[in-house]
Amino acid sequence: MAVSPLAEVDRQRIERLVAEVLASRLSGYGMPIALPVTVPAGTLNPLVVNISVRHMHISQQHLEILFGAGAKLTPARWLYQEGQFASEQTVDLVGPKRRMLNNVRILGPTRPESQIELAFSDAILLGIDVPVRMSGKLDGTPGCIVMGPRGHIVLNQGVIRARRHVHMSPEEAECFGVTPGDAMNLIVEHATCPLTVGGIMVRVAPGHKLEVHLDSDEGNACDLPGATGLRLVKAGQRG
Amino acid sequence: MAVSPLAEVDRQRIERLVAEVLASRLSGYGMPIALPVTVPAGTLNPLVVNISVRHMHISQQHLEILFGAGAKLTPARWLYQEGQFASEQTVDLVGPKRRMLNNVRILGPTRPESQIELAFSDAILLGIDVPVRMSGKLDGTPGCIVMGPRGHIVLNQGVIRARRHVHMSPEEAECFGVTPGDAMNLIVEHATCPLTVGGIMVRVAPGHKLEVHLDSDEGNACDLPGATGLRLVKAGQRG
């Protein structure tokens, strides 16, 4: 597959990218593009690292149980990947020890299967021992009770800690020399909290933009907003 | 200073060390010694990595305001460093947004100045923007309200995120080739959550035992209990 050098990307596309990155920065999601970031020559997008705070993905069936017949997700803020959004709707989670996590945001659009992504800190608060899984790999995972304004559901499975991953386009994967399932390292430079986050799984799809997703424990461990530099490099290992 | 090879350490000392490490493992603090850990030849103690969950250090004056005249801390569990303990006493913290963190444990013995150590996850829950500081460096740090069963105090300062550090004896510092204020890296091997934690500040004192202190965000980021190997290495940098 041919690599498009940045010089050949048209002006309109660059302007759109900058606008998107600035928008994600201003909304508190996405790292400032002024950070020293390292990506291979020819990579289409700047390196963006976002923290995924605890959230839920929901099926249309579950959405209607929780929010009423005919309910639809209302976008409150668009996320960096095309078509993904944080919705206005939130739910409360109840764990097996009668502890609650309130105001957990639903991300849209709806999916075939409901899934809840927690950091370990969240899971400890809720009293659930969550496994680390790639999104959608829910067999044998724990469940919880989900409370909405119009009803509740008992999820028998679907609560996970999302495994660290990076989204990228096929062209970007070629620039990095990686394929789906490879592991990468994110090097976070910081005056007091430097961290190298390993085991970041590569996810490739046409239209994806280069974006690392960490959870809040990982983002807090390195104080991501205080980072002075970010580098994403291929690891020697496969996940 | 002469380095004592492990072979010269007497049997009694080894037995005591193993007993201590096993005890710390069984209490949920400290890593299993069965883990592959790497320390230089001649290091007196095995490498122990502990997570410091949010806690408070307290002055005798503050202790008596919160728990009544003449109150003393009651050891509930001895920690790995000689003489340090988790007490039976806990307090509740109230932040500027009227949010609370309940049942925050006090560590003993008492100190000249009260200090509260939170992970960023805790600080976000409490609504406080905490700086990363070495223990005791409290100038300009935020405060909070501390509630005890017999009274409350308004701390004007003293809430920090403790900077990552490693305790060691002068002999161990010599084995690693480090001096106080040097930075080290902890390499955490893990199937899904590998992490290299940088900027671990060296603290040296006679009688200290080799022990890395991470906070709960850092420990959760790498799923420390699931680690398959630990290595502590000198970094090229000074903190």
Coordinates of C-alpha atoms in Angstrom, one line a residue:
Chain A
M1 CA 0.0 0.0 0.0
A2 CA 1.4 3.4 -1.0
V3 CA 2.3 5.7 1.8
S4 CA 1.0 9.3 1.4
P5 CA 3.7 11.8 2.6
L6 CA 2.3 14.6 4.6
A7 CA 3.3 17.1 1.8
E8 CA 0.8 15.5 -0.5
V9 CA -2.1 15.7 1.8
D10 CA -4.2 18.6 0.7
R11 CA -4.6 21.8 2.6
Q12 CA -8.3 21.3 3.3
R13 CA -7.5 17.9 5.0
I14 CA -4.8 19.5 7.2
E15 CA -7.1 22.3 8.2
R16 CA -9.8 19.8 9.2
L17 CA -7.3 17.7 11.2
V18 CA -6.0 20.7 13.1
A19 CA -9.5 21.9 13.8
E20 CA -10.5 18.4 15.1
V21 CA -7.4 18.2 17.3
L22 CA -8.0 21.7 18.7
A23 CA -11.6 20.8 19.3
S24 CA -10.7 17.7 21.1
R25 CA -8.1 19.6 23.2
L26 CA -10.6 22.3 24.1
S27 CA -13.2 19.7 25.2
G28 CA -10.7 18.2 27.6
Y29 CA -10.1 15.1 25.4
G30 CA -7.0 14.7 23.4
M31 CA -3.5 16.0 24.1
P32 CA -2.4 19.4 23.0
I33 CA -0.7 19.2 19.6
A34 CA 2.1 21.5 20.8
L35 CA 3.6 18.5 22.7
P36 CA 6.7 17.0 21.2
V37 CA 5.2 13.8 19.6
T38 CA 7.0 11.3 17.5
V39 CA 5.3 9.5 14.6
P40 CA 7.0 8.1 11.5
A41 CA 7.3 10.3 8.4
G42 CA 4.2 9.9 6.2
T43 CA 1.8 9.3 9.1
L44 CA -1.5 10.9 8.2
N45 CA -2.5 12.1 11.6
P46 CA -0.8 13.6 14.6
L47 CA -0.4 11.3 17.6
V48 CA -3.4 11.8 19.9
V49 CA -3.6 10.1 23.3
N50 CA -7.0 10.1 25.0
I51 CA -8.1 8.8 28.4
S52 CA -11.3 6.8 28.3
V53 CA -13.0 7.5 31.6
R54 CA -15.4 4.7 32.8
H55 CA -18.3 4.4 30.3
M56 CA -20.9 2.1 28.9
H57 CA -21.7 0.9 25.3
I58 CA -25.3 -0.1 25.0
S59 CA -27.6 -2.1 22.8
Q60 CA -30.8 -0.5 21.5
Q61 CA -32.9 -3.0 23.5
H62 CA -31.2 -2.1 26.7
L63 CA -31.4 1.6 26.0
E64 CA -35.1 1.3 25.7
I65 CA -35.4 -0.6 28.9
L66 CA -33.4 2.0 30.8
F67 CA -34.7 5.2 29.1
G68 CA -38.2 4.2 27.8
A69 CA -39.6 2.8 24.5
G70 CA -38.2 4.5 21.4
A71 CA -35.3 6.1 23.3
K72 CA -32.3 7.3 21.2
L73 CA -28.9 8.4 22.3
T74 CA -28.4 12.1 22.2
P75 CA -24.8 13.2 21.2
A76 CA -23.4 15.6 23.8
R77 CA -19.8 15.7 22.5
W78 CA -18.2 14.1 19.4
L79 CA -15.1 12.0 20.1
Y80 CA -12.0 11.8 18.0
Q81 CA -12.9 8.7 16.0
E82 CA -15.4 9.5 13.2
G83 CA -19.1 8.9 14.3
Q84 CA -18.3 8.1 18.0
F85 CA -19.8 10.3 20.6
A86 CA -20.4 10.8 24.4
S87 CA -24.1 10.9 24.8
E88 CA -26.1 13.0 27.2
Q89 CA -27.4 9.8 28.9
T90 CA -25.8 8.4 32.0
V91 CA -26.6 5.3 34.1
D92 CA -25.8 4.2 37.7
L93 CA -24.0 0.9 38.3
V94 CA -24.7 -1.4 41.3
G95 CA -22.1 -4.0 42.2
P96 CA -22.4 -7.2 44.1
K97 CA -21.5 -5.5 47.4
R98 CA -24.3 -3.0 47.1
R99 CA -21.9 -0.3 46.1
M100 CA -22.7 2.2 43.4
L101 CA -20.9 4.1 40.7
N102 CA -23.1 7.0 39.6
N103 CA -23.4 9.0 36.4
V104 CA -21.5 6.6 34.2
R105 CA -21.7 8.0 30.7
I106 CA -23.0 6.1 27.7
L107 CA -21.0 6.3 24.5
G108 CA -22.7 6.1 21.1
P109 CA -23.8 4.9 18.7
T110 CA -25.6 1.8 20.0
R111 CA -23.9 -1.6 19.6
P112 CA -25.2 -5.1 19.2
E113 CA -24.1 -5.9 22.8
S114 CA -23.9 -3.8 25.9
Q115 CA -20.4 -3.4 27.5
I116 CA -19.1 -1.5 30.5
E117 CA -15.5 -0.3 30.6
L118 CA -14.0 0.4 34.0
A119 CA -10.5 1.2 35.3
F120 CA -9.4 -0.9 38.2
S121 CA -9.9 2.0 40.6
D122 CA -13.5 2.1 39.5
A123 CA -13.9 -1.7 39.7
I124 CA -12.5 -1.7 43.3
L125 CA -15.0 1.0 44.3
L126 CA -17.8 -1.0 42.8
G127 CA -16.5 -4.3 44.3
I128 CA -16.1 -6.1 41.0
D129 CA -12.9 -8.1 40.0
V130 CA -12.7 -7.1 36.3
P131 CA -10.6 -8.9 33.7
V132 CA -8.6 -7.1 31.1
R133 CA -10.2 -7.7 27.7
M134 CA -10.2 -6.3 24.2
S135 CA -13.5 -4.6 23.4
G136 CA -16.3 -7.1 22.5
K137 CA -14.5 -10.1 24.1
L138 CA -17.0 -10.6 26.9
D139 CA -17.3 -14.4 27.4
G140 CA -17.0 -15.2 31.1
T141 CA -16.7 -11.5 32.2
P142 CA -18.7 -10.4 35.3
G143 CA -21.9 -8.4 35.1
C144 CA -23.6 -5.8 37.3
I145 CA -26.9 -4.0 37.7
V146 CA -27.5 -1.0 35.5
M147 CA -30.0 1.6 36.6
G148 CA -31.6 4.1 34.3
P149 CA -34.4 6.7 34.8
R150 CA -37.1 4.4 33.5
G151 CA -35.9 0.9 34.4
H152 CA -33.0 -1.3 35.2
I153 CA -31.2 -4.3 33.6
V154 CA -29.2 -7.1 35.2
L155 CA -26.2 -7.6 33.0
N156 CA -24.9 -11.2 33.4
Q157 CA -21.6 -10.3 31.7
G158 CA -20.0 -7.3 29.9
V159 CA -17.9 -5.5 32.6
I160 CA -14.3 -5.3 31.6
R161 CA -11.1 -3.2 31.9
A162 CA -10.5 -2.4 28.2
R163 CA -7.1 -3.5 27.1
R164 CA -4.8 -0.6 26.0
H165 CA -5.0 -0.1 22.3
V166 CA -4.2 2.3 19.5
H167 CA -6.5 3.0 16.6
M168 CA -4.9 3.7 13.2
S169 CA -5.6 3.6 9.5
P170 CA -4.0 1.0 7.2
E171 CA -1.7 3.7 5.9
E172 CA -0.6 4.6 9.4
A173 CA -0.1 0.9 10.3
E174 CA 2.2 0.7 7.3
C175 CA 4.2 3.7 8.4
F176 CA 4.8 2.1 11.9
G177 CA 5.4 -1.3 10.4
V178 CA 2.8 -2.9 12.5
T179 CA -0.2 -5.2 11.9
P180 CA -3.4 -5.8 13.9
G181 CA -2.6 -7.6 17.2
D182 CA 0.9 -6.2 17.4
A183 CA 1.9 -4.5 20.7
M184 CA 3.3 -1.0 20.9
N185 CA 4.8 1.1 23.6
L186 CA 3.8 4.6 24.5
I187 CA 6.6 6.6 26.1
V188 CA 5.3 9.4 28.2
E189 CA 7.9 12.0 29.2
H190 CA 7.1 13.9 32.4
A191 CA 9.1 15.7 35.0
T192 CA 7.9 13.6 37.9
C193 CA 5.7 10.8 36.5
P194 CA 7.4 9.4 33.4
L195 CA 6.0 6.1 32.2
T196 CA 6.4 3.7 29.4
V197 CA 3.1 2.0 28.8
G198 CA 3.6 -1.3 27.1
G199 CA 1.2 -3.8 25.5
I200 CA -0.8 -1.3 23.5
M201 CA -2.6 -3.4 21.0
V202 CA -2.8 -2.3 17.4
R203 CA -6.3 -1.9 15.9
V204 CA -6.5 -1.1 12.2
A205 CA -9.5 0.0 10.1
P206 CA -10.0 2.3 7.2
G207 CA -10.9 5.7 8.4
H208 CA -9.5 5.3 11.8
K209 CA -7.3 8.1 13.0
L210 CA -4.1 7.6 15.0
E211 CA -5.2 7.6 18.7
V212 CA -4.1 5.7 21.8
H213 CA -6.8 4.9 24.3
L214 CA -5.6 4.6 27.9
D215 CA -8.0 4.2 30.9
S216 CA -8.1 6.6 33.8
D217 CA -5.7 4.6 36.0
E218 CA -3.1 4.6 33.2
G219 CA -3.7 8.3 32.5
N220 CA -3.5 9.2 36.2
A221 CA -0.4 7.1 36.7
C222 CA 1.6 9.3 34.3
D223 CA -0.4 12.5 34.8
L224 CA -1.0 12.6 31.1
P225 CA -2.1 16.3 31.0
G226 CA 1.3 17.2 32.5
A227 CA 3.3 15.2 30.0
T228 CA 6.1 17.0 28.2
G229 CA 6.5 14.5 25.3
L230 CA 4.9 11.5 23.8
R231 CA 6.4 8.8 21.6
L232 CA 4.7 5.7 20.1
V233 CA 7.0 2.9 19.1
K234 CA 6.7 -0.7 18.0
A235 CA 7.4 -3.2 20.6
G236 CA 9.3 -6.5 20.0
Q237 CA 6.4 -8.5 21.3
R238 CA 3.0 -9.7 20.0
G239 CA 0.0 -9.6 22.3
Chain B
M1 CA 31.6 0.7 52.2
A2 CA 32.0 -3.0 51.9
V3 CA 29.3 -5.0 50.1
S4 CA 28.0 -8.0 51.9
P5 CA 27.5 -10.9 49.5
L6 CA 24.3 -12.8 50.2
A7 CA 26.4 -15.9 51.0
E8 CA 27.8 -14.1 54.1
V9 CA 24.5 -13.1 55.5
D10 CA 23.8 -15.5 58.3
R11 CA 21.0 -18.0 58.2
Q12 CA 19.0 -16.4 60.9
R13 CA 18.8 -13.1 59.0
I14 CA 17.7 -14.9 55.9
E15 CA 15.0 -16.7 57.8
R16 CA 13.8 -13.5 59.3
L17 CA 13.7 -11.8 55.9
V18 CA 11.7 -14.6 54.3
A19 CA 9.3 -14.6 57.2
E20 CA 8.8 -10.8 56.8
V21 CA 8.2 -11.0 53.1
L22 CA 5.8 -13.9 53.5
A23 CA 4.0 -12.0 56.2
S24 CA 3.7 -9.0 54.0
R25 CA 2.5 -11.1 51.1
L26 CA -0.2 -12.8 53.3
S27 CA -1.4 -9.4 54.5
G28 CA -2.0 -8.3 51.0
Y29 CA 0.9 -5.9 51.0
G30 CA 4.1 -6.7 49.2
M31 CA 4.8 -8.8 46.1
P32 CA 5.1 -12.6 46.2
I33 CA 8.8 -13.5 46.5
A34 CA 8.2 -16.2 43.9
L35 CA 8.1 -13.5 41.2
P36 CA 11.2 -13.2 39.1
V37 CA 12.9 -10.1 40.6
T38 CA 16.2 -8.6 39.7
V39 CA 18.5 -7.0 42.2
P40 CA 22.3 -6.6 42.0
A41 CA 24.4 -9.3 43.7
G42 CA 25.0 -8.4 47.3
T43 CA 21.7 -6.6 47.8
L44 CA 20.7 -7.4 51.4
N45 CA 16.9 -7.6 50.8
P46 CA 14.7 -9.0 48.1
L47 CA 12.9 -6.5 45.9
V48 CA 9.5 -5.6 47.4
V49 CA 7.0 -3.4 45.7
N50 CA 4.1 -2.1 47.7
I51 CA 1.1 0.0 46.8
S52 CA 0.4 2.8 49.2
V53 CA -3.3 3.3 49.2
R54 CA -4.5 6.8 50.2
H55 CA -3.6 7.5 53.8
M56 CA -2.8 10.1 56.4
H57 CA 0.2 10.9 58.5
I58 CA -0.8 12.8 61.6
S59 CA 0.7 15.0 64.3
Q60 CA -0.1 14.2 68.0
Q61 CA -1.9 17.5 68.3
H62 CA -4.2 16.7 65.4
L63 CA -4.7 13.2 66.6
E64 CA -6.0 14.4 69.9
I65 CA -8.4 16.9 68.3
L66 CA -9.9 14.2 66.1
F67 CA -9.9 11.3 68.6
G68 CA -9.9 13.0 72.0
A69 CA -7.4 14.2 74.6
G70 CA -4.6 11.6 75.2
A71 CA -5.4 9.6 72.1
K72 CA -2.8 7.2 70.8
L73 CA -2.5 5.4 67.4
T74 CA -3.2 1.7 67.7
P75 CA -1.2 -0.5 65.3
A76 CA -3.5 -2.8 63.3
R77 CA -0.9 -4.1 60.9
W78 CA 2.9 -3.6 60.8
L79 CA 4.3 -2.4 57.5
Y80 CA 7.4 -3.5 55.8
Q81 CA 9.7 -0.7 57.0
E82 CA 10.7 -1.1 60.6
G83 CA 8.4 0.6 63.1
Q84 CA 5.8 1.8 60.5
F85 CA 2.2 0.6 60.9
A86 CA -1.3 1.0 59.6
S87 CA -3.3 2.1 62.6
E88 CA -6.9 1.1 63.5
Q89 CA -7.9 4.8 63.2
T90 CA -9.4 6.2 60.1
V91 CA -10.7 9.6 59.2
D92 CA -13.1 11.1 56.6
L93 CA -11.9 13.8 54.2
V94 CA -14.0 16.6 52.9
G95 CA -12.9 18.5 49.8
P96 CA -13.8 22.0 48.5
K97 CA -16.8 20.7 46.4
R98 CA -18.4 19.1 49.5
R99 CA -17.3 15.6 48.3
M100 CA -16.0 13.1 50.8
L101 CA -13.5 10.3 51.0
N102 CA -14.4 8.0 53.8
N103 CA -12.4 5.7 56.0
V104 CA -8.9 7.0 55.1
R105 CA -6.4 5.1 57.2
I106 CA -3.9 6.8 59.4
L107 CA -0.4 5.4 59.3
G108 CA 1.8 5.5 62.4
P109 CA 3.8 6.6 64.2
T110 CA 2.8 10.2 64.6
R111 CA 4.9 12.9 62.8
P112 CA 5.6 16.5 63.5
E113 CA 3.3 17.6 60.6
S114 CA 0.1 16.1 59.3
Q115 CA 0.1 15.0 55.7
I116 CA -2.4 13.3 53.4
E117 CA -1.3 11.2 50.4
L118 CA -3.8 10.6 47.6
A119 CA -3.7 9.0 44.2
F120 CA -4.9 11.3 41.4
S121 CA -8.1 9.0 41.2
D122 CA -8.8 9.8 44.9
A123 CA -8.0 13.5 44.4
I124 CA -10.4 13.7 41.5
L125 CA -13.2 12.1 43.6
L126 CA -12.5 14.6 46.3
G127 CA -12.3 17.5 43.9
I128 CA -8.8 18.6 44.8
D129 CA -6.0 19.3 42.3
V130 CA -3.0 17.7 44.1
P131 CA 0.7 18.4 43.3
V132 CA 3.2 15.6 43.1
R133 CA 5.6 16.0 46.1
M134 CA 8.2 14.1 48.1
S135 CA 7.0 13.4 51.6
G136 CA 7.2 16.4 53.9
K137 CA 7.5 19.0 51.1
L138 CA 4.2 20.6 51.8
D139 CA 4.7 24.3 51.1
G140 CA 1.9 25.6 48.9
T141 CA 0.0 22.3 48.8
P142 CA -3.8 22.3 49.1
G143 CA -5.6 21.4 52.3
C144 CA -8.9 19.8 53.2
I145 CA -11.2 19.2 56.1
V146 CA -10.4 16.1 58.2
M147 CA -13.3 14.6 60.2
G148 CA -12.7 12.3 63.2
P149 CA -15.1 10.8 65.7
R150 CA -14.4 13.5 68.3
G151 CA -13.7 16.6 66.2
H152 CA -12.4 18.0 63.0
I153 CA -9.5 20.0 61.7
V154 CA -9.1 22.3 58.8
L155 CA -5.8 21.5 57.2
N156 CA -4.6 24.6 55.3
Q157 CA -2.0 22.5 53.5
G158 CA -0.6 18.9 53.4
V159 CA -2.5 17.1 50.7
I160 CA -0.1 15.6 48.1
R161 CA 0.4 12.8 45.6
A162 CA 3.5 11.2 47.0
R163 CA 6.2 11.1 44.4
R164 CA 7.3 7.5 43.5
H165 CA 10.2 6.4 45.6
V166 CA 12.3 3.5 46.7
H167 CA 13.6 2.9 50.2
M168 CA 16.9 1.2 50.6
S169 CA 19.9 0.9 53.0
P170 CA 23.2 2.6 52.3
E171 CA 24.6 -0.9 51.4
E172 CA 21.8 -1.5 48.9
A173 CA 22.3 2.0 47.4
E174 CA 26.0 1.0 46.9
C175 CA 24.9 -2.2 45.2
F176 CA 22.7 -0.3 42.7
G177 CA 25.3 2.5 42.3
V178 CA 22.8 5.1 43.3
T179 CA 22.7 8.0 45.7
P180 CA 19.8 9.9 47.3
G181 CA 17.8 11.9 44.7
D182 CA 18.7 9.6 41.9
A183 CA 15.9 8.3 39.7
M184 CA 15.3 4.6 39.0
N185 CA 13.0 2.7 36.7
L186 CA 10.8 -0.2 37.8
I187 CA 10.1 -2.6 35.0
V188 CA 6.8 -4.5 35.5
E189 CA 6.4 -7.5 33.3
H190 CA 2.8 -8.5 32.7
A191 CA 0.9 -10.4 30.0
T192 CA -1.5 -7.5 29.3
C193 CA -0.5 -4.5 31.4
P194 CA 3.3 -4.2 31.2
L195 CA 4.7 -0.9 32.4
T196 CA 8.0 0.8 33.0
V197 CA 7.6 3.2 35.9
G198 CA 10.2 5.9 35.7
G199 CA 11.2 8.7 38.1
I200 CA 11.4 6.5 41.2
M201 CA 13.3 8.6 43.7
V202 CA 16.0 7.0 45.8
R203 CA 15.7 7.4 49.6
V204 CA 18.5 6.0 51.6
A205 CA 18.7 5.5 55.4
P206 CA 20.4 3.0 57.7
G207 CA 17.9 0.2 58.5
H208 CA 15.7 0.8 55.5
K209 CA 14.8 -2.3 53.5
L210 CA 14.6 -2.4 49.7
E211 CA 11.0 -1.4 48.9
V212 CA 9.4 0.6 46.1
H213 CA 6.3 2.6 47.0
L214 CA 3.8 3.2 44.2
D215 CA 0.4 4.8 44.7
S216 CA -2.8 3.0 43.8
D217 CA -3.1 4.6 40.3
E218 CA 0.4 3.3 39.4
G219 CA -0.3 -0.1 41.0
N220 CA -3.7 -0.4 39.1
A221 CA -2.2 0.8 35.8
C222 CA 0.1 -2.2 35.8
D223 CA -2.1 -4.6 37.7
L224 CA 0.7 -5.2 40.1
P225 CA -0.7 -8.3 41.7
G226 CA -0.8 -9.9 38.2
A227 CA 2.8 -9.0 37.4
T228 CA 5.1 -11.9 36.2
G229 CA 8.4 -10.1 36.9
L230 CA 9.9 -7.1 38.4
R231 CA 13.2 -5.3 37.8
L232 CA 14.6 -2.2 39.4
V233 CA 17.3 -0.4 37.4
K234 CA 19.1 2.9 37.7
A235 CA 17.9 5.5 35.2
G236 CA 20.2 7.9 33.4
Q237 CA 18.5 10.9 35.0
R238 CA 18.5 12.7 38.3
G239 CA 15.3 14.0 39.8

